[in-house]
PDB file of C-alpha atoms in Angstrom:
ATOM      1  CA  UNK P   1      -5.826 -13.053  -7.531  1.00 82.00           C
ATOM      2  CA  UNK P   2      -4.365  -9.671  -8.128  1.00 85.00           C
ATOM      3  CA  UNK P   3      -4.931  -6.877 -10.857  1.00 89.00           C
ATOM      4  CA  UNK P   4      -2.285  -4.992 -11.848  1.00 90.00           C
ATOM      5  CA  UNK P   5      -3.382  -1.461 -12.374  1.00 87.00           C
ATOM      6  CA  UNK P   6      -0.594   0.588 -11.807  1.00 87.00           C
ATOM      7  CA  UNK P   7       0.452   1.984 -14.811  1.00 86.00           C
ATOM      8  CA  UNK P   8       3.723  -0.389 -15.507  1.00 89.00           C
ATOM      9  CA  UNK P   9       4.984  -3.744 -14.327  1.00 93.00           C
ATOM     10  CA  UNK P  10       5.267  -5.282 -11.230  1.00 93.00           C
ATOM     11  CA  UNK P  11       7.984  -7.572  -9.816  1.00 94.00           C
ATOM     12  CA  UNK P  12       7.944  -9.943  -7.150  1.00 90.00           C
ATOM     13  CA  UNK P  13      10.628  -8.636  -4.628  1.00 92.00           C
ATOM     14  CA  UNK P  14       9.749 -10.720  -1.793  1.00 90.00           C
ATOM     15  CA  UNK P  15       7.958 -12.618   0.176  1.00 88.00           C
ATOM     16  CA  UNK P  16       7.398 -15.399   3.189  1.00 87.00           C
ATOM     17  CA  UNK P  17       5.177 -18.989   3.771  1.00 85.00           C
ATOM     18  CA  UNK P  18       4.287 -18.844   7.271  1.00 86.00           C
ATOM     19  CA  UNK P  19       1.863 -21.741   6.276  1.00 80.00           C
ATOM     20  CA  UNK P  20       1.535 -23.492   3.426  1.00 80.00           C
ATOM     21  CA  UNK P  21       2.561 -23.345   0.129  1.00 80.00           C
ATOM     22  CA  UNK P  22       1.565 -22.217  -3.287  1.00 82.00           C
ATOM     23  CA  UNK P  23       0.096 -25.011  -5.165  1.00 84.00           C
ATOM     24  CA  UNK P  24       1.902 -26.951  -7.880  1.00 86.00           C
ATOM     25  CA  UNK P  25       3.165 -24.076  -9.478  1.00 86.00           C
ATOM     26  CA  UNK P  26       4.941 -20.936  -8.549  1.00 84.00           C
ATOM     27  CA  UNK P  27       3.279 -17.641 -10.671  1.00 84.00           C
ATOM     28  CA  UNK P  28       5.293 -15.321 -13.106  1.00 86.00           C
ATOM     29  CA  UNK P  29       7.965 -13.259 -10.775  1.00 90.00           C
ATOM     30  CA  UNK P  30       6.553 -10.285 -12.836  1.00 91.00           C
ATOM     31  CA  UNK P  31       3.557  -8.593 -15.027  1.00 91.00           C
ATOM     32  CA  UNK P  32       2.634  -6.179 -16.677  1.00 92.00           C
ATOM     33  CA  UNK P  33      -0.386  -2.954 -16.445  1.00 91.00           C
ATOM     34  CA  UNK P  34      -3.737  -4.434 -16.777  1.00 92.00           C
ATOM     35  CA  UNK P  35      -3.074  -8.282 -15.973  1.00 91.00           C
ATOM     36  CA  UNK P  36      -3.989 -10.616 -13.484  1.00 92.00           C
ATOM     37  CA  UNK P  37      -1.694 -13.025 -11.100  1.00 87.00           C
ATOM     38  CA  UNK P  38      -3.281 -16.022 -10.310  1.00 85.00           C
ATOM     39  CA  UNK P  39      -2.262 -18.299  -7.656  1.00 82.00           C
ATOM     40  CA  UNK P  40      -3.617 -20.971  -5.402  1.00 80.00           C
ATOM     41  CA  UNK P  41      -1.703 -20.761  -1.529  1.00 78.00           C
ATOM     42  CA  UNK P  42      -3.242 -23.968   0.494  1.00 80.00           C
ATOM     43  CA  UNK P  43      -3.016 -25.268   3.838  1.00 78.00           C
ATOM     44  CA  UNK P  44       0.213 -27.695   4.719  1.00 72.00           C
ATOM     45  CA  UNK P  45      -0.270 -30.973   3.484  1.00 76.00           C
ATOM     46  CA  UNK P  46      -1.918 -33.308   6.393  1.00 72.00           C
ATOM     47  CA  UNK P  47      -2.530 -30.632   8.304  1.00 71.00           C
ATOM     48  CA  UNK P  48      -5.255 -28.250   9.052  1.00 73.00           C
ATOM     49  CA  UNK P  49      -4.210 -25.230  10.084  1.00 74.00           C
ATOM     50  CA  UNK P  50      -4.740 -22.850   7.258  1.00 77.00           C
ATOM     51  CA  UNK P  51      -2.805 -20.594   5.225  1.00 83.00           C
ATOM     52  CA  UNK P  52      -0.460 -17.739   6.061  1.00 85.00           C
ATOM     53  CA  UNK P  53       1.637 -15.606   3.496  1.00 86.00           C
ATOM     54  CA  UNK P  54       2.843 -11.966   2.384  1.00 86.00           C
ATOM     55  CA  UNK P  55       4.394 -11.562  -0.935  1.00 86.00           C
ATOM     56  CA  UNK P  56       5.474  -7.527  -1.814  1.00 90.00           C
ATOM     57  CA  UNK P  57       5.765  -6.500  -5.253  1.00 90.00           C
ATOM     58  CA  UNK P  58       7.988  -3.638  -6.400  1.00 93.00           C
ATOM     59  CA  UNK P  59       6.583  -1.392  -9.495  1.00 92.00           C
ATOM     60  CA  UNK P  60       6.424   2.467 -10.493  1.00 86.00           C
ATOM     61  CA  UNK P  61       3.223   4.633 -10.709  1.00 80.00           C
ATOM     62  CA  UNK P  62       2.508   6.788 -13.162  1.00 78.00           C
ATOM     63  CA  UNK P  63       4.571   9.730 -12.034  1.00 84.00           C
ATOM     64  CA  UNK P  64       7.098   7.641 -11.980  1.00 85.00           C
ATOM     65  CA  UNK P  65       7.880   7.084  -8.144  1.00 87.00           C
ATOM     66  CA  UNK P  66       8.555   3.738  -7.117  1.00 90.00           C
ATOM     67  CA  UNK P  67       6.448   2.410  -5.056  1.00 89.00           C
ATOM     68  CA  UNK P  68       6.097  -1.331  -3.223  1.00 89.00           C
ATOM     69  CA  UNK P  69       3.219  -2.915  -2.844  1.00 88.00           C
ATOM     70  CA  UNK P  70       2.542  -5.870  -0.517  1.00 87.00           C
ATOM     71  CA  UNK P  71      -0.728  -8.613   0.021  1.00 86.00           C
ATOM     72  CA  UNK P  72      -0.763 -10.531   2.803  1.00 83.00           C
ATOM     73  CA  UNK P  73      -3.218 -12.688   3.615  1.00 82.00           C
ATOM     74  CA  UNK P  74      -4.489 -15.106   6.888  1.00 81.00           C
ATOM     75  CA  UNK P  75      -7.045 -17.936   6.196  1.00 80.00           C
ATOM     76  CA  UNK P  76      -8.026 -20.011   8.903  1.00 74.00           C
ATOM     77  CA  UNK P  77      -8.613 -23.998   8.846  1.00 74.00           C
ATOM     78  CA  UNK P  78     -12.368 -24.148   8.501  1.00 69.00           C
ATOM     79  CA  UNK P  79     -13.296 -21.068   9.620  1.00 58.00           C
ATOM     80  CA  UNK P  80     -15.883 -18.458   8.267  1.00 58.00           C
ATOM     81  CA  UNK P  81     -13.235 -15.121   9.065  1.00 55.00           C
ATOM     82  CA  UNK P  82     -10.319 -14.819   7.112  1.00 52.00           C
ATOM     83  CA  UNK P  83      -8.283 -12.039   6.761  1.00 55.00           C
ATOM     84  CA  UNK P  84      -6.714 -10.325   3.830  1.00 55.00           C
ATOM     85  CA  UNK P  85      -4.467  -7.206   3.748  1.00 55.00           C
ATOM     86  CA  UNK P  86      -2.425  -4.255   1.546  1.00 55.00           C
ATOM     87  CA  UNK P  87      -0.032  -1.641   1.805  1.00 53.00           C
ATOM     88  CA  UNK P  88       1.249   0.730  -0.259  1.00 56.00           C
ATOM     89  CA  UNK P  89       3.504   2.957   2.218  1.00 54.00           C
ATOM     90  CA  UNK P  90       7.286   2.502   0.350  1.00 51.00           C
ATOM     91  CA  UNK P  91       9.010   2.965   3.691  1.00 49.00           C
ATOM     92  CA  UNK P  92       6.795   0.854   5.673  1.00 51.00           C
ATOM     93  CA  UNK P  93       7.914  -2.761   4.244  1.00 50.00           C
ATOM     94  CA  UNK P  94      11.267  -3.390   5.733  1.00 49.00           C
ATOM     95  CA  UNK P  95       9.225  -2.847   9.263  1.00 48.00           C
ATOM     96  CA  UNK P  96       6.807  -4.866   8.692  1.00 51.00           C
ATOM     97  CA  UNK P  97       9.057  -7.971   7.540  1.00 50.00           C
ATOM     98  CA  UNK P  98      10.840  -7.914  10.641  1.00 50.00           C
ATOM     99  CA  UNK P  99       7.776  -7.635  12.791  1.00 47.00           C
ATOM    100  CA  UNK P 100       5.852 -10.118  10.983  1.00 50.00           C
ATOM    101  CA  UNK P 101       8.664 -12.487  12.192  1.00 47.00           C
ATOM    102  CA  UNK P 102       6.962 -12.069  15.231  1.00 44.00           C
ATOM    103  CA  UNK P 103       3.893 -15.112  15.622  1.00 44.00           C
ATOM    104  CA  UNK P 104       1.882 -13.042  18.400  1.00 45.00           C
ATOM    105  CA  UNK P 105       2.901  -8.979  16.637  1.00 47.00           C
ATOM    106  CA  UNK P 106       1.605 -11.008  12.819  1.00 48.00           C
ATOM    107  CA  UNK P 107      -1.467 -12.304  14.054  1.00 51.00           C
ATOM    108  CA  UNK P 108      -1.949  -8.308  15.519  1.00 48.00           C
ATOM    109  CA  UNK P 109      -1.652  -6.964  12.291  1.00 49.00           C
ATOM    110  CA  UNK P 110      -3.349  -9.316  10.058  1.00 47.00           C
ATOM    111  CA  UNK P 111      -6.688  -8.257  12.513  1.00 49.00           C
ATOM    112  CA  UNK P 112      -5.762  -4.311  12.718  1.00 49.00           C
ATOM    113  CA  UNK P 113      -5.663  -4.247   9.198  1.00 48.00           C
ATOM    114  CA  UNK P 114      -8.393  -5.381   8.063  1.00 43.00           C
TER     115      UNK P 114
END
């Protein structure tokens, strides 16, 4: 679930399954100031190892500057800690898309971040 408060629209301008999938349905690629984006990411099917995923979303603030935004997100298979994360540094995302390639530098992040 996110809100968009950021003065204009947002745009889905990337993002990566580690594990799992969104469910049934991919949501809107964009929308607008004062919605919500609903989605449901589960585990892989048959197995149970949780849910992994980043999606960044590109959209201006009110001054104008564009700015990217990305949630990423870690839940674990049955267990009570999950992790959930967001940045808003513009210059930062490129980095962190390569290094989340990275299985041992993602799961570093994902628990520095939070």
């Amino acid at each position: 679930l996110i809100y968009n408060a950021t003065g204009g629209p947002l745009q889905l301008v990337d993002k990566n399954d580690w594990y799992g999938q969104v469910y049934k349905e991919e949501p809107p690629r964009s929308f607008d100031n004062g919605q919500w984006l609903a989605f449901l990411h589960v585990h892989p099917t048959s197995q149970a190892i949780g849910s992994e995923a980043a999606r960044v979303l590109r959209g201006s603030t009110v001054d104008g500057d564009v700015r990217d935004y990305m949630v990423a997100w870690c839940t674990r298979w049955g267990a009570a800690e999950n992790n959930v994360s967001t940045y808003q540094d513009p210059h930062l995302f490129l980095f962190l898309f390569f290094w989340f390639a990275s299985f041992r530098q993602r799961k570093h992040i994902f628990r520095a971040a939070v």
